[in-house]
Amino acid sequence: MFSKINELRESKIYKHFVSQPLAVVALIVITLLFLGAVLAPIIAPQDPYAMDKLSLGDSLLPPIWMEGGKAPFILGTDVQGRDIFSTILYGSRTSFIVGLSVVTISGIFGGIIGLFAGYFGGIFDSIVMRSADTVLSFSKTLIAMLLLGIFKQSSMLLVILAIVISDWVQYARTIRGEVLSVKEEEYVLASKAIGGTHLRTIFKHVLPNAVSPLLVVGAVDFGIAVMLEATLSFLGVGVPVTQPSLGMLISQGRNYLYAGKWWLIVFPGLTLMAIVFSLNLISDWLRDEIDPKVSNF
Amino acid sequence: MSSYIGRRILQGIVVLFLVSFIAFIIFQYLGDPVMTLAGRYATQAQREEVRQSLGLDKPFYVQYFNFLKNALQGNFGMSYVTRVPVLDLIAERLPASIELAFVAESFAVIMGVSLGVFVSANPKSIMSKFLMTGSLFGVSLPTFLVGILLIYIFSIKLGIMPSSGRGETITILNFWRSGLLTLDGWRHVILPAFTLGMFQMALLFRITRGAMLEVLSAEYIRTAWAKGLKGKMVLFKHALRNALIPVVTMIGLQFGQLIGFAIVTESIFQWPGAGNLLLNSLYESDFPVVATYVIMVALIVVFLNVIVDISYAFLNPKIRYK
């Protein structure tokens, strides 16, 4: 156990990591937010979606440090008397579920398509890459908004799929580029020469050597998916109203902004920013680690 | 070079066909146009009449062909909600969207590129480090949040900026209602343009910086310094010119994103543009408007992509002489 830890301490990746204080902070922040989301039912002072627990007498209370604030509502309450801190914890669950699912599904689907496109080339490759160009030139926000808006249905699964439909493309492009250079390497040629099947060569030799840039794409994409879900829910075409979401909280709080109830927007907004900003910092650090050549965005 | 451009144009046409097909499906098969146009209390015979007038009784490919023919003549049908030809509806809203996008993009390009050049020229300064982290922050802020916070600070708290609409407009050339010719119009455009442009600015800043750093390490730049040329001359004439290639590509490629963000921005600031129209049409299931909007966006995006490819060829002799 201890030797493992020491080994980790000696490793290059660890040393680089601690030399980047911003990345360390980002990792701590994202871990805390993630734990908060997972443990929401345990640590939230109130279940904001159990209507019988809400009291209208607690409606629109300011944060606890301001005049009129009241325990246990640390960050204040909304018009229905819901604790903002609790709604944020529950809302960030949606963010994390959507973000993780989008990254996983897009990563696997796009990764496999890009792997095959790069390895085999030819017509399949052209079709995949041309459709990738096309999807990329349109806005993900627009595509997801149209899909969800047209069919007038909302569920978390549909939101995830509406994002994935244009999102897999970047994974496919990234891994294809890697495969193009890896497939000329000698160990790949050797695997073919000793009679390895295509599938064996692809998954045993090409994939492990082409997969690491996907980590960088995944970290950026995680943040983008979280922002996109929030945007869709803000516009009213995202997750159903019965489901807490940071975007929806902000959209509801917007109605009370003129009344000066800033806490309804600022705290969910800060949470959203913290999630995306941490992920971007981590991906920036990962990019420097994995591919020092491309330090631009 | 002509074969290069020809291939790009052909590719654009294929995309337009695909998008028109999707738009056709939205237009013809979503919602119930017969019910909407004939009304809920129409008799069976009246409904049949409407069906025939819409061509819904014809085979699929005939319907698609008619749809294309009509679209090419600028006939996209009537809005279900307002009963006005869709094209008029969109044409009326378009100037507002174009002006907003123009101001936002100009702001993003000017600020993004100049900050990028500044940082690449002074990579070690504290200001540069600050800008780099700031730009990462800029791409981490969702558009809608930026808009709302700006409204809260500048319109509600400070009361110095209007929070919605275009303000005073002047009609020029009989069809273009412009808000950029009045002071009031400019006051109204600043917040939404900043909201829309911020993400692009942060992105262009990072791209410019990356491209400049790469170019600045090239041999010919060292030669330029060695010749004793002035700093400005080297930076702008020798380096920036070559660093602009990825920047121009990114501006073109990002235009589709800009349209997506514009919908959100227009909705927040109640900007009377095409994006706001699309959102309301989606809420009201006004599918002819949605279908037309989709085709229009595809036309703009494909056209811009071809332009980017051509200007790319002009900026990069390697492609020009291939």
mmCIF file of N, CA, C and O in Angstrom, chain B residues 2 9 25 29 35 41 81 87 95 102-103 105 122 137 176 249 260 274 285:
data_model
loop_
_atom_site.group_PDB
_atom_site.id
_atom_site.type_symbol
_atom_site.label_atom_id
_atom_site.label_comp_id
_atom_site.label_asym_id
_atom_site.label_seq_id
_atom_site.Cartn_x
_atom_site.Cartn_y
_atom_site.Cartn_z
ATOM 1 N N SER B 2 -8.966 25.792 -58.596
ATOM 2 C CA SER B 2 -10.379 25.809 -58.960
ATOM 3 C C SER B 2 -11.035 24.469 -58.620
ATOM 4 O O SER B 2 -12.200 24.419 -58.246
ATOM 5 N N ILE B 9 -17.622 23.657 -53.021
ATOM 6 C CA ILE B 9 -18.969 24.120 -53.366
ATOM 7 C C ILE B 9 -19.908 22.925 -53.503
ATOM 8 O O ILE B 9 -21.019 22.907 -52.989
ATOM 9 N N ILE B 25 -39.230 17.379 -43.787
ATOM 10 C CA ILE B 25 -39.909 16.469 -42.870
ATOM 11 C C ILE B 25 -40.545 17.242 -41.715
ATOM 12 O O ILE B 25 -41.684 16.986 -41.324
ATOM 13 N N TYR B 29 -44.531 16.819 -41.939
ATOM 14 C CA TYR B 29 -45.011 15.693 -41.150
ATOM 15 C C TYR B 29 -45.145 15.955 -39.664
ATOM 16 O O TYR B 29 -45.677 15.132 -38.942
ATOM 17 N N MET B 35 -55.133 19.954 -39.592
ATOM 18 C CA MET B 35 -55.931 20.394 -38.456
ATOM 19 C C MET B 35 -55.725 21.883 -38.203
ATOM 20 O O MET B 35 -56.661 22.634 -37.961
ATOM 21 N N TYR B 41 -63.064 22.471 -36.209
ATOM 22 C CA TYR B 41 -64.451 22.090 -36.459
ATOM 23 C C TYR B 41 -64.722 21.822 -37.937
ATOM 24 O O TYR B 41 -65.868 21.812 -38.364
ATOM 25 N N VAL B 81 -49.375 30.309 -36.933
ATOM 26 C CA VAL B 81 -49.873 31.153 -35.854
ATOM 27 C C VAL B 81 -50.348 32.514 -36.369
ATOM 28 O O VAL B 81 -51.460 32.944 -36.090
ATOM 29 N N LEU B 87 -41.610 33.793 -45.041
ATOM 30 C CA LEU B 87 -40.424 34.513 -45.484
ATOM 31 C C LEU B 87 -40.494 35.984 -45.056
ATOM 32 O O LEU B 87 -39.494 36.557 -44.628
ATOM 33 N N PRO B 95 -32.756 41.776 -40.034
ATOM 34 C CA PRO B 95 -31.803 42.875 -39.802
ATOM 35 C C PRO B 95 -31.372 42.984 -38.345
ATOM 36 O O PRO B 95 -30.192 43.206 -38.059
ATOM 37 N N PHE B 102 -23.186 41.168 -36.021
ATOM 38 C CA PHE B 102 -22.093 41.960 -36.569
ATOM 39 C C PHE B 102 -21.344 42.702 -35.456
ATOM 40 O O PHE B 102 -20.113 42.648 -35.378
ATOM 41 N N VAL B 103 -22.092 43.361 -34.586
ATOM 42 C CA VAL B 103 -21.439 44.101 -33.503
ATOM 43 C C VAL B 103 -20.689 43.130 -32.584
ATOM 44 O O VAL B 103 -19.536 43.364 -32.204
ATOM 45 N N GLU B 105 -19.505 40.092 -33.233
ATOM 46 C CA GLU B 105 -18.353 39.458 -33.873
ATOM 47 C C GLU B 105 -17.219 40.475 -34.043
ATOM 48 O O GLU B 105 -16.045 40.136 -33.837
ATOM 49 N N ASN B 122 4.292 39.496 -25.009
ATOM 50 C CA ASN B 122 4.776 39.582 -23.629
ATOM 51 C C ASN B 122 4.380 38.334 -22.846
ATOM 52 O O ASN B 122 3.582 38.410 -21.915
ATOM 53 N N PHE B 137 -11.793 31.345 -18.086
ATOM 54 C CA PHE B 137 -13.008 31.690 -17.366
ATOM 55 C C PHE B 137 -14.083 32.101 -18.370
ATOM 56 O O PHE B 137 -15.245 31.714 -18.253
ATOM 57 N N TRP B 176 -34.829 47.870 -44.329
ATOM 58 C CA TRP B 176 -33.872 47.545 -43.272
ATOM 59 C C TRP B 176 -34.075 48.480 -42.089
ATOM 60 O O TRP B 176 -33.748 49.656 -42.162
ATOM 61 N N THR B 249 -9.988 30.824 -40.090
ATOM 62 C CA THR B 249 -10.727 29.566 -40.148
ATOM 63 C C THR B 249 -11.681 29.461 -38.972
ATOM 64 O O THR B 249 -12.839 29.085 -39.121
ATOM 65 N N GLY B 260 -26.244 29.807 -32.781
ATOM 66 C CA GLY B 260 -26.839 29.109 -31.645
ATOM 67 C C GLY B 260 -26.882 29.983 -30.407
ATOM 68 O O GLY B 260 -27.915 30.108 -29.748
ATOM 69 N N ALA B 274 -34.320 37.014 -35.466
ATOM 70 C CA ALA B 274 -34.806 35.744 -35.997
ATOM 71 C C ALA B 274 -34.682 34.621 -34.963
ATOM 72 O O ALA B 274 -35.494 33.704 -34.945
ATOM 73 N N SER B 285 -45.209 25.459 -31.732
ATOM 74 C CA SER B 285 -45.271 24.430 -32.782
ATOM 75 C C SER B 285 -45.578 25.033 -34.146
ATOM 76 O O SER B 285 -46.321 24.473 -34.934
#
